[in-house]
Coordinates of C-alpha atoms in Angstrom, one line a residue:
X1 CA 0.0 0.0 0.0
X2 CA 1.3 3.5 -0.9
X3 CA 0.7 4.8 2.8
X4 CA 2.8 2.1 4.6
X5 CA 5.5 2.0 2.0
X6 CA 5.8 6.0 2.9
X7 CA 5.4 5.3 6.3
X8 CA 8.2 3.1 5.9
X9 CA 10.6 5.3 3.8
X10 CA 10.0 7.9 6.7
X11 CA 11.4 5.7 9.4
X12 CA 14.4 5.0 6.7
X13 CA 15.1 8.6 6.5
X14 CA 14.4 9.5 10.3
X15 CA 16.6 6.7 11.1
X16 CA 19.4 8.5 9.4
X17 CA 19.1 11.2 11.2
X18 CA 18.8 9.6 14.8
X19 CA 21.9 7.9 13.5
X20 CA 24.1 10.6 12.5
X21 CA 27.7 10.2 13.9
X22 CA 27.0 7.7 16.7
X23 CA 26.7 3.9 17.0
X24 CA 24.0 2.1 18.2
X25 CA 23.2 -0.3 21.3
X26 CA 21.5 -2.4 20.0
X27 CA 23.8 -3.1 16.4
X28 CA 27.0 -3.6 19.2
X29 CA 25.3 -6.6 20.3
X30 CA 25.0 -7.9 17.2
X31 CA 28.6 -6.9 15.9
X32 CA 30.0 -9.1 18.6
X33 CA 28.2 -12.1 17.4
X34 CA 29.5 -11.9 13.9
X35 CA 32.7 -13.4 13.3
X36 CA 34.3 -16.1 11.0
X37 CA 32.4 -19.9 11.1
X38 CA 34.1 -22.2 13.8
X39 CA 33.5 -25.3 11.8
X40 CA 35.4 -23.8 8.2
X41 CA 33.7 -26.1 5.5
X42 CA 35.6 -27.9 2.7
X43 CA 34.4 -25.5 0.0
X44 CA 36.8 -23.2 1.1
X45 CA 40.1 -25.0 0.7
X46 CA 38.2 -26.5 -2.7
X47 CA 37.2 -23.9 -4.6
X48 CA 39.9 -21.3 -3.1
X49 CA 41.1 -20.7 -6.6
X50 CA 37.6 -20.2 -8.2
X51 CA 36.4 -16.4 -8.5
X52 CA 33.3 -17.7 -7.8
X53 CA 34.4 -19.1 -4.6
X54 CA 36.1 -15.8 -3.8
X55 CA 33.3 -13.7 -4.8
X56 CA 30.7 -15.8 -2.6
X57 CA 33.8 -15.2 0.4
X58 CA 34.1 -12.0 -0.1
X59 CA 30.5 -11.2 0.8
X60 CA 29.4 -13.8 3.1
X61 CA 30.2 -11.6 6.6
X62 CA 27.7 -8.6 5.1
X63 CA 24.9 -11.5 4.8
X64 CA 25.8 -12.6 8.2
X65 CA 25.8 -9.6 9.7
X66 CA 22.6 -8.1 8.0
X67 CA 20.9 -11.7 9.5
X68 CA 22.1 -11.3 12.8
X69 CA 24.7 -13.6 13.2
X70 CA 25.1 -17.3 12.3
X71 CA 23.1 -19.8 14.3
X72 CA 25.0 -22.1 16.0
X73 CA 23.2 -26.0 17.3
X74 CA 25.1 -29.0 16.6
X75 CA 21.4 -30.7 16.3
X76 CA 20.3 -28.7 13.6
X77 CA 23.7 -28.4 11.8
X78 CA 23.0 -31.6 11.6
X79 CA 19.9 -32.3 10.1
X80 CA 20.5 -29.4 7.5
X81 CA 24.1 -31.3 6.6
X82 CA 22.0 -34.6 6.2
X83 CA 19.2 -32.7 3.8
X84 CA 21.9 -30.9 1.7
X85 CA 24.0 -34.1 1.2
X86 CA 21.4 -35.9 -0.3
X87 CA 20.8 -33.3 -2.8
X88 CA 24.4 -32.6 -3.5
X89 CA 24.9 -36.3 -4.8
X90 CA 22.3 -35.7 -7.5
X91 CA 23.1 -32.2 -8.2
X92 CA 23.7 -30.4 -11.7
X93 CA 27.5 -30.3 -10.7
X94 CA 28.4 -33.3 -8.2
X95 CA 32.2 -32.0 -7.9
X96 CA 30.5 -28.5 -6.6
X97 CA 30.9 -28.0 -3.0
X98 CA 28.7 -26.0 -0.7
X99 CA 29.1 -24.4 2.6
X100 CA 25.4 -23.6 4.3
X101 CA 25.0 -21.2 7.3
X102 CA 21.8 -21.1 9.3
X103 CA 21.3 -17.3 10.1
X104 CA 20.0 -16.4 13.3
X105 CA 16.9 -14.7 12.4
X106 CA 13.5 -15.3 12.4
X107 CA 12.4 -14.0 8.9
X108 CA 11.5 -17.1 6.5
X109 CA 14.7 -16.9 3.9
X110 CA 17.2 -19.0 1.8
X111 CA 19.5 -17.6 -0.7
X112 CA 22.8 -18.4 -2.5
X113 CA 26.1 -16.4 -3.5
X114 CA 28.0 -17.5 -6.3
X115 CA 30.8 -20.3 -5.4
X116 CA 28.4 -22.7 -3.3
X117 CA 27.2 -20.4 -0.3
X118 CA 24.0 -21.0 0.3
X119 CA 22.0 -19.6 3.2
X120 CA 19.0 -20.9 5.1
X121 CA 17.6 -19.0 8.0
X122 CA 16.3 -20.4 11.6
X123 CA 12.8 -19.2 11.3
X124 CA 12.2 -20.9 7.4
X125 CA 13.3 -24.3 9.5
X126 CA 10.4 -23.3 12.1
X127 CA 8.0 -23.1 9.6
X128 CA 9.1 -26.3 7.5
X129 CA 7.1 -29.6 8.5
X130 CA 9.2 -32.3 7.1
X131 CA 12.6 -32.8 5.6
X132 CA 11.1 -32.9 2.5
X133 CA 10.2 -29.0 2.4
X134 CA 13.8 -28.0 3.1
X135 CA 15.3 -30.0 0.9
X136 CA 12.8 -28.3 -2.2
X137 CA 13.9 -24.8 -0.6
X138 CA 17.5 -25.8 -0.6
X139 CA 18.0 -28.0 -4.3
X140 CA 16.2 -24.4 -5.5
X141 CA 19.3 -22.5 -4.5
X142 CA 21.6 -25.3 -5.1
X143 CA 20.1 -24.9 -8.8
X144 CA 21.1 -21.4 -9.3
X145 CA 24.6 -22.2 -8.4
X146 CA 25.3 -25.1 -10.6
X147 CA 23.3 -22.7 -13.6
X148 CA 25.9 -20.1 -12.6
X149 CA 23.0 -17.7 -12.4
X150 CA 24.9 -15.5 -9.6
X151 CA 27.8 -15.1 -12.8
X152 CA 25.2 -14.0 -14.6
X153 CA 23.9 -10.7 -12.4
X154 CA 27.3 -9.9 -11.6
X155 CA 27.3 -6.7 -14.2
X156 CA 24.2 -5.6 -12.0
X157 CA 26.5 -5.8 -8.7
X158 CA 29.1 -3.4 -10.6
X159 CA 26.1 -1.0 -10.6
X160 CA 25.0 -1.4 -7.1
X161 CA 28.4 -1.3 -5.8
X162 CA 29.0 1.8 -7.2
X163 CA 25.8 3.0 -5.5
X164 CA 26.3 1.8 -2.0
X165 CA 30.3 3.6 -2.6
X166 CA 27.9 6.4 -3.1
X167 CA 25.2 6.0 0.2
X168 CA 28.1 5.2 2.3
X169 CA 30.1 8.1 1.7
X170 CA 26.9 10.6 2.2
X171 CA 25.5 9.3 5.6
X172 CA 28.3 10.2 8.1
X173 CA 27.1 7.1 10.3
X174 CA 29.0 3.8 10.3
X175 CA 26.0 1.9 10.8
X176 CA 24.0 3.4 8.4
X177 CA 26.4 3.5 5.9
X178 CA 27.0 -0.4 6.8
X179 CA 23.2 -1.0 6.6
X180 CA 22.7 0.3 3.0
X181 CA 25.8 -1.5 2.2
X182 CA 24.1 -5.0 3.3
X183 CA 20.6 -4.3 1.9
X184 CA 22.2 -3.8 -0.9
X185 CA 24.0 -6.6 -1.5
X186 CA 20.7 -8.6 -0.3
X187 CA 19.0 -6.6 -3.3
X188 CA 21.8 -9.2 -5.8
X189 CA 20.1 -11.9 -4.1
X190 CA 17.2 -11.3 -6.9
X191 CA 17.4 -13.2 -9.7
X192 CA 15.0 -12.9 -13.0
X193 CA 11.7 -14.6 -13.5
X194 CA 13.5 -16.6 -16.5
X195 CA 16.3 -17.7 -14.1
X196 CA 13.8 -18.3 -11.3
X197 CA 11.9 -20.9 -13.6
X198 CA 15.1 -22.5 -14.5
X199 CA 15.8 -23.4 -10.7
X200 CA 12.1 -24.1 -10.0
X201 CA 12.7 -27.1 -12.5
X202 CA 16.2 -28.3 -11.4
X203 CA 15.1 -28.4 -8.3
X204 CA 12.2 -30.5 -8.3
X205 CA 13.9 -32.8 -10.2
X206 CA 16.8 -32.9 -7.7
X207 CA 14.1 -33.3 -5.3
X208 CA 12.5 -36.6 -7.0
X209 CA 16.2 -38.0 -7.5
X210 CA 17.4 -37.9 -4.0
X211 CA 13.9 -39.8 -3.3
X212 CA 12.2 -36.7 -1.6
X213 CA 8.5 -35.8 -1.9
X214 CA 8.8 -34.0 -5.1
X215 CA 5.7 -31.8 -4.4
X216 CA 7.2 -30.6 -1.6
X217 CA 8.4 -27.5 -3.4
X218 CA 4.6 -26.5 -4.4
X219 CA 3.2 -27.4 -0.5
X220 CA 6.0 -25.3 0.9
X221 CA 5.8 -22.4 -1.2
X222 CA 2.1 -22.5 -0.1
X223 CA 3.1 -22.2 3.4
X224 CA 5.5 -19.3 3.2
X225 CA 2.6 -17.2 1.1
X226 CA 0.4 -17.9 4.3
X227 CA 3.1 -16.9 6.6
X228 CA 3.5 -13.9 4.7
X229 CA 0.0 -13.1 4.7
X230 CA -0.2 -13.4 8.7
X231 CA 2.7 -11.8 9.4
X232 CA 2.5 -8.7 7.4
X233 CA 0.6 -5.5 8.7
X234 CA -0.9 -5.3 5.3
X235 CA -1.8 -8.7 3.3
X236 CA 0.0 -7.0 0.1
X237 CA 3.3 -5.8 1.9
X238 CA 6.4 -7.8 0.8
X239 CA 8.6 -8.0 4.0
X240 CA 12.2 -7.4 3.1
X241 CA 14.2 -10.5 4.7
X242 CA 11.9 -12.6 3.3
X243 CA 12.4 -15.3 1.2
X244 CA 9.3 -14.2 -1.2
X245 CA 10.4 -10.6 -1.8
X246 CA 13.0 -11.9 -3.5
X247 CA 11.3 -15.3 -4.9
X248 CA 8.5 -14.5 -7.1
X249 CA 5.1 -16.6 -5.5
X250 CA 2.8 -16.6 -8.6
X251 CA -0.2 -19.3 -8.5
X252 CA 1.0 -20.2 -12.1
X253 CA 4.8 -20.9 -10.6
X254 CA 2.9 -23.4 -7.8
X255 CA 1.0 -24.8 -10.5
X256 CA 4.5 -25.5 -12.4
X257 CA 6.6 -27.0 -9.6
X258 CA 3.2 -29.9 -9.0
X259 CA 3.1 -30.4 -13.3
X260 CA 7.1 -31.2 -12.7
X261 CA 6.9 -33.2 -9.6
X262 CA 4.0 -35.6 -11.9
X263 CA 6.9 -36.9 -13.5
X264 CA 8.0 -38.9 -10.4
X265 CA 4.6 -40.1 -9.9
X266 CA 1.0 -39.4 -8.5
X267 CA 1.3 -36.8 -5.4
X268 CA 0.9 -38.7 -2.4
X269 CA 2.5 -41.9 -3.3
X270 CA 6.3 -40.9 -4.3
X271 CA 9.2 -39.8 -2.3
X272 CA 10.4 -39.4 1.3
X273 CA 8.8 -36.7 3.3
X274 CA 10.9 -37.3 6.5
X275 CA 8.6 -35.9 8.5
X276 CA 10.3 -38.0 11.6
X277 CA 13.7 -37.3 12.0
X278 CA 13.1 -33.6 11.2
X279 CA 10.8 -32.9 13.6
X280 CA 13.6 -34.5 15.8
X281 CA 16.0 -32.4 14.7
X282 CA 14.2 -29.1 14.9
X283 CA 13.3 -29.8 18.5
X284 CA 14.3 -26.9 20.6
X285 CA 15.1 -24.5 17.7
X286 CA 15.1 -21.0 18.8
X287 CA 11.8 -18.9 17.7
X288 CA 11.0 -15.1 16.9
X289 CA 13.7 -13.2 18.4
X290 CA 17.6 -14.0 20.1
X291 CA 18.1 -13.4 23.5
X292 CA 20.7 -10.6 22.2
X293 CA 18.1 -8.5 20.1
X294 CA 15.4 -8.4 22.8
X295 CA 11.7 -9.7 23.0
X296 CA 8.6 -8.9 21.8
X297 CA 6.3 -10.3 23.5
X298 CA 2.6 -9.1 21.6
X299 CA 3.1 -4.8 22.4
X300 CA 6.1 -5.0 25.0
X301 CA 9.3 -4.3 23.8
X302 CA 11.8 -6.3 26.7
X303 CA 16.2 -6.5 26.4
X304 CA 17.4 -8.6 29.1
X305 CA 20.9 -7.3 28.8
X306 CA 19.9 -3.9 28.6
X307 CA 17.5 -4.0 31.7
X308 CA 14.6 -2.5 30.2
X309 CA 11.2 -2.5 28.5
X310 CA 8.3 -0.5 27.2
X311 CA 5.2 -0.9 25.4
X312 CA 4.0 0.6 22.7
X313 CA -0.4 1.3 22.5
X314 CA -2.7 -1.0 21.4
X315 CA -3.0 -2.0 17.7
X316 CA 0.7 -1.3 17.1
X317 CA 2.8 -3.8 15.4
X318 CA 6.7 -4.2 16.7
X319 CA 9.5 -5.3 14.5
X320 CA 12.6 -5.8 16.1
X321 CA 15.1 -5.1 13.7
X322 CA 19.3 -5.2 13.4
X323 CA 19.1 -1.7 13.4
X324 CA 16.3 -0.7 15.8
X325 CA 13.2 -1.1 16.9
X326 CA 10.1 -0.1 14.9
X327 CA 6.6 -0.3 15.5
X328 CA 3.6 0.7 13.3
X329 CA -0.1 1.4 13.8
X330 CA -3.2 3.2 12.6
X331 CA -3.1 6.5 10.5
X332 CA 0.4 6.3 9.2
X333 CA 2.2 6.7 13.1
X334 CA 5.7 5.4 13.3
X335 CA 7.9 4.3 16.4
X336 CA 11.6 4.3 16.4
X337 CA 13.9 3.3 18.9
X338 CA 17.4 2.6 19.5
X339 CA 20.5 3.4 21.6
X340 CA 23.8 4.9 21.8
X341 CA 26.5 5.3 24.3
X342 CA 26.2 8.2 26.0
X343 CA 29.8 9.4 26.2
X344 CA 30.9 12.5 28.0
X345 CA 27.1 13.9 27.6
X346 CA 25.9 15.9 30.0
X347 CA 23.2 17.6 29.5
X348 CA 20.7 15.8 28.0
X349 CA 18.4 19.0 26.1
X350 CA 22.3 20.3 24.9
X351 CA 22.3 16.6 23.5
X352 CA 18.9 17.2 21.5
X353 CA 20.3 20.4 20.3
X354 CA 23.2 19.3 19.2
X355 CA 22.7 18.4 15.8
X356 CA 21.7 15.0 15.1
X357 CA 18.1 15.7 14.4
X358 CA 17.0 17.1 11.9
X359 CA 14.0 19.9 11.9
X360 CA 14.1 19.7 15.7
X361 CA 12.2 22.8 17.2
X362 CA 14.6 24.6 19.6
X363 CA 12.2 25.7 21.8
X364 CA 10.4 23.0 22.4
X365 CA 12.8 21.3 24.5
X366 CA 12.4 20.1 27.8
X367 CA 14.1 18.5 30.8
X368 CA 12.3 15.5 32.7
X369 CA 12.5 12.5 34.3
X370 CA 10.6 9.0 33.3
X371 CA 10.6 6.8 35.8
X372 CA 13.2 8.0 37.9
X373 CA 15.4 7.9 34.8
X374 CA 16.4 11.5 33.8
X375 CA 15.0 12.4 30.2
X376 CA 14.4 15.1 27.5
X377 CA 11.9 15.6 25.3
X378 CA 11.4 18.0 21.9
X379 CA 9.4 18.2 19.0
X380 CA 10.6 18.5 15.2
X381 CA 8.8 18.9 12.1
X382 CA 9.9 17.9 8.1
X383 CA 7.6 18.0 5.1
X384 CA 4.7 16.2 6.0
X385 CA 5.6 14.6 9.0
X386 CA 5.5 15.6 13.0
X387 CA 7.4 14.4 15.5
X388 CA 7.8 13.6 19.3
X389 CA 11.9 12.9 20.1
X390 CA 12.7 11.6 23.6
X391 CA 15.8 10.3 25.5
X392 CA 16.4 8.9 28.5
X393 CA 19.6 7.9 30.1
X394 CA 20.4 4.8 32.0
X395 CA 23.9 4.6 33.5
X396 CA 26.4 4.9 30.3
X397 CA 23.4 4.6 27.6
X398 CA 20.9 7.0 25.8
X399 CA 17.9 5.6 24.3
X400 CA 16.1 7.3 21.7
X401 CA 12.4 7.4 21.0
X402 CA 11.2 9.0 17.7
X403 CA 7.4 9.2 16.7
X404 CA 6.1 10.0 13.9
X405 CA 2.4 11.0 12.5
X406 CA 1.4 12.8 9.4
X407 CA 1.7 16.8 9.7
X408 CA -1.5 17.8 11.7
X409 CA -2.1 14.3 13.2
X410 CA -4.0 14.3 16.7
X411 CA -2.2 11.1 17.5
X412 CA 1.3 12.7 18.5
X413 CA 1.3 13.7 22.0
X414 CA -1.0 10.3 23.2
X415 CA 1.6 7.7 21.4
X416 CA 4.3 9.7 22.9
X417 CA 2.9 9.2 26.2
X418 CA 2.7 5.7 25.8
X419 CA 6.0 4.9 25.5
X420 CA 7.2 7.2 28.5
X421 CA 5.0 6.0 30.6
X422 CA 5.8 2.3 30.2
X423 CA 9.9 2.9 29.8
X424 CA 11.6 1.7 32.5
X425 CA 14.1 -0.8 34.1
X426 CA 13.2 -4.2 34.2
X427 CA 13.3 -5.8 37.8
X428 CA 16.1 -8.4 38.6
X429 CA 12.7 -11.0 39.0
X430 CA 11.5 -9.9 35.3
X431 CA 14.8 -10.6 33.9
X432 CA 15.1 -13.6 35.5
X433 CA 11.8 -15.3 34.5
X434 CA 12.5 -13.8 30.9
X435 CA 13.4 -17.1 28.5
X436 CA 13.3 -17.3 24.5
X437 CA 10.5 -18.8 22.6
X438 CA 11.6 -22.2 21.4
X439 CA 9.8 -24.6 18.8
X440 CA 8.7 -27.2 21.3
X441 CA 7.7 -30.3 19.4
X442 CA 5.1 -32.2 21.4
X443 CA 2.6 -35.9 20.9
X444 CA -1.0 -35.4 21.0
X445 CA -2.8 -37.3 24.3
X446 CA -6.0 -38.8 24.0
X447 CA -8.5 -36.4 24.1
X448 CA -6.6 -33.2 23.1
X449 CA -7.5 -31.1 20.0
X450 CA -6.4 -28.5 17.8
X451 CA -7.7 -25.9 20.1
X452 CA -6.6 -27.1 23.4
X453 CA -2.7 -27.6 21.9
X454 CA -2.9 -23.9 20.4
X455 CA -4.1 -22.8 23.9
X456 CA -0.6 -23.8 25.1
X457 CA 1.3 -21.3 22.5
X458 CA 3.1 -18.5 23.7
X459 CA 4.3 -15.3 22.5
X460 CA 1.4 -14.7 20.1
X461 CA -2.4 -13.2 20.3
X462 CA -3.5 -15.9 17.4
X463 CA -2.4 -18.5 19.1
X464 CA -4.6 -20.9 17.3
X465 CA -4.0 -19.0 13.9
X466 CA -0.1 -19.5 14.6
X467 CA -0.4 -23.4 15.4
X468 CA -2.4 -24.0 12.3
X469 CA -0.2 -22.3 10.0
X470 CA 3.0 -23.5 11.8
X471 CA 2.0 -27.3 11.9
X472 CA 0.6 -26.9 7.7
X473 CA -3.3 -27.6 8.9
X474 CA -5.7 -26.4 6.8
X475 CA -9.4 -24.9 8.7
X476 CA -11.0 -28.1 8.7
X477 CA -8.0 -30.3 9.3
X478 CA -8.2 -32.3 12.8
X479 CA -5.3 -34.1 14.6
X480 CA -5.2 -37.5 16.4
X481 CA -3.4 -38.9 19.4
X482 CA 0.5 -39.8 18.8
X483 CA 0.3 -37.2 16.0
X484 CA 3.8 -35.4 16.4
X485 CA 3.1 -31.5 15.9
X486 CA 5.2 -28.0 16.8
X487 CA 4.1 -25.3 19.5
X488 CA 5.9 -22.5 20.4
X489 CA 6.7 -22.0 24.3
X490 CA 9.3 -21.1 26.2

């Protein structure tokens, strides 16, 4: 929709100016978390002599760092490693090697850099039901290395690196600068419809070879559309870490990957789904988001290792991202939040003033506390938008609130309000007691039913919603004692 996609492109550019000159809190964490694999795998020494190799090396740390990390779990590592060797022995290109990260982030992605580097994130493996699903997710990528499709769009990267030299020499923040340079080089992840095609059909082919369900590629792109649909704010936004922003979802590409699969036989009756051992292997698997990003938990924002929380009013929408926090919610208002090191500050209205916003209004600044904590608060105004700036400082940190409504908006002053009045430190008990969300994979007992196992889901409103779509159960589907299915729970 034209509104959120605006709404959107004002956080970007608000963002920038929050950012300008200073490093945030919240990207730290994740900087110390991203750092060279601990189990090196053999494409390296391989393939060290291929450009294609080098060129895959070469931007493999911005991937991990615009996912958050790598995820490390000798289980899972694992059960990816047995899906992918499978696939590998009845590839396009046996002798090509691959080396696959899990990235520690909840958005449903898998992607691939020339030279055998593919990607898979932690939250695609919650969604996936079987091993069967993966494996159609990870012989498409595997396709568009062996078709050399990344060779391909490399004149498009000369372009695009040309404009990130461009965005990064512009924005005087590091992270900023670094930010652009990472979406951008997600942006190459992209391929055309025409090359899209071409992997839909060596992968399902792949798929049927190494004796998987071969219709698995049709019943998982199903799934990640419906996940799209319940997790966006609008039905129609793309979200950009996910795997269909970048992987065209037509009906008529569905259709395709099923008309393929026929060739191994009638759906149903061919292939391995490895429903079993997956489930296993997924057991446990960190859900939403990592200890180190902070929780949202429906509209509270909670860091353990920061020692604080807030909430944001009703019918708001939080997406903790690498960069900050955002929320969203009715009439176009906008939430921003993030932290810096507060350095030799110490005043905090002379820190308002002192540049790194943009339109502020001057005389609209005041001194306050917020919860005990002492704060400022100002107001600043650009083209169509109003805003609400406030910081608060907690021992060596500043953390930054920006709100935003359309020019004239009522809405200002009461979202504001909000998030003061619900800032402050979390008690040593609430940080105690506060645990990740985990895929907990659980039997059905005699008696139970669909509603009384999505009654047990945490970390969601739509609890029942949320178990359907995570467990693949259509609205009249039922299950049956010593079925094996997924809730989320601590």
């Amino acid at each position: 929709m034209p509104a959120l996609k605006s709404r959107m492109a004002m956080l970007a550019l608000a963002g920038t100016a929050l950012l300008s000159g200073c490093q945030s809190v919240i990207d730290q964490t994740y900087e110390s978390s991203v750092k060279p694999s601990s189990n090196p795998q053999i494409v390296d020494e391989v393939q060290k002599n291929d450009p294609r190799a080098q060129m895959g090396a070469r931007e493999h740390p911005r991937i991990v760092a615009s996912y958050g990390g790598e995820y490390h779990d000798a289980k899972t590592e694992r059960l990816v490693a047995r899906i992918a060797g499978a696939l590998t022995a009845v590839s396009e290109n046996p002798n090509q090697s691959y080396r696959i990260t899990i990235l520690n982030s909840p958005a449903i992605n898998a992607f691939a850099l020339p030279g055998g580097y593919l990607y898979v994130t932690r939250g695609l493996l919650a969604l996936a039901n079987d091993a069967s699903e993966v494996a159609a997710v990870l012989s498409h990528e595997m396709a568009h290395v062996t078709a050399n499709h990344g060779i391909e769009r490399q004149k498009r990267e000369e372009a695009e690196v040309i404009a990130s030299r461009v965005v990064a020499e512009v924005l005087s923040s590091d992270l900023a600068g670094k930010q652009a340079l990472a979406r951008g080089k997600l942006r190459l992840a992209a391929f055309s419809r025409q090359q899209e095609l071409q992997a839909d059909v060596i992968g399902v082919r792949m798929l049927g070879e190494a004796g998987y369900d071969p219709f698995a590629a049709a019943r998982f792109l199903d799934s990640m559309a419906a996940y799209a649909r319940f997790s966006a704010v609008d039905p129609e936004t793309d979200q950009s870490l996910d795997f269909l922003s970048s992987h065209p979802s037509a009906p008529q590409r569905v259709d395709l990957a099923r008309q393929h699969a026929r060739a191994f036989g009638q759906e149903g009756t061919v292939g391995d789904k490895g429903r079993d051992y997956y489930l296993t292997g997924i057991d446990g698997l960190l859900y939403g988001d990592s200890p180190d990003e902070g929780y949202v938990r429906n509209e509270t924002f909670l860091h353990a290792g920061l020692g604080i929380r807030f909430d944001v009013p009703e019918g708001f929408r939080i997406d903790n991202k690498v960069e900050a926090v955002l929320a969203t919610g009715p009439d176009e208002t906008a939430i921003r939040f993030d932290g810096v090191q507060a350095g030799d500050v110490s005043s905090l209205a002379n820190y308002l003033t002192s540049g790194w916003v943009a339109g502020l209004q001057p005389d609209t600044v005041q001194e306050t506390t917020i919860n005990g904590l002492p704060a400022a608060t100002a107001r600043a105004s650009a083209e169509r938008w109003d805003f609400d700036v406030t910081v608060i400082r907690l021992d060596k940190q500043i953390f930054r609130f920006l709100t935003a409504v359309p020019k004239g908006s009522s809405t200002l002053q009461s979202t504001a309000n909000t998030l003061r009045q619900t800032f402050r430190r979390m008690t040593p008990q609430e940080i105690a007691s506060l645990k990740p969300l985990r895929v907990r994979v659980v039997t059905v007992q005699p008696g139970e039913t669909i509603t009384t196992m999505a009654a047990r889901m945490m970390g969601t409103d739509r609890k029942l919603d949320l178990f359907r779509l995570i467990n693949a159960l259509s609205t009249g589907a039922t299950i049956s004692p010593g079925q094996r299915v997924k809730i989320i729970s601590e």
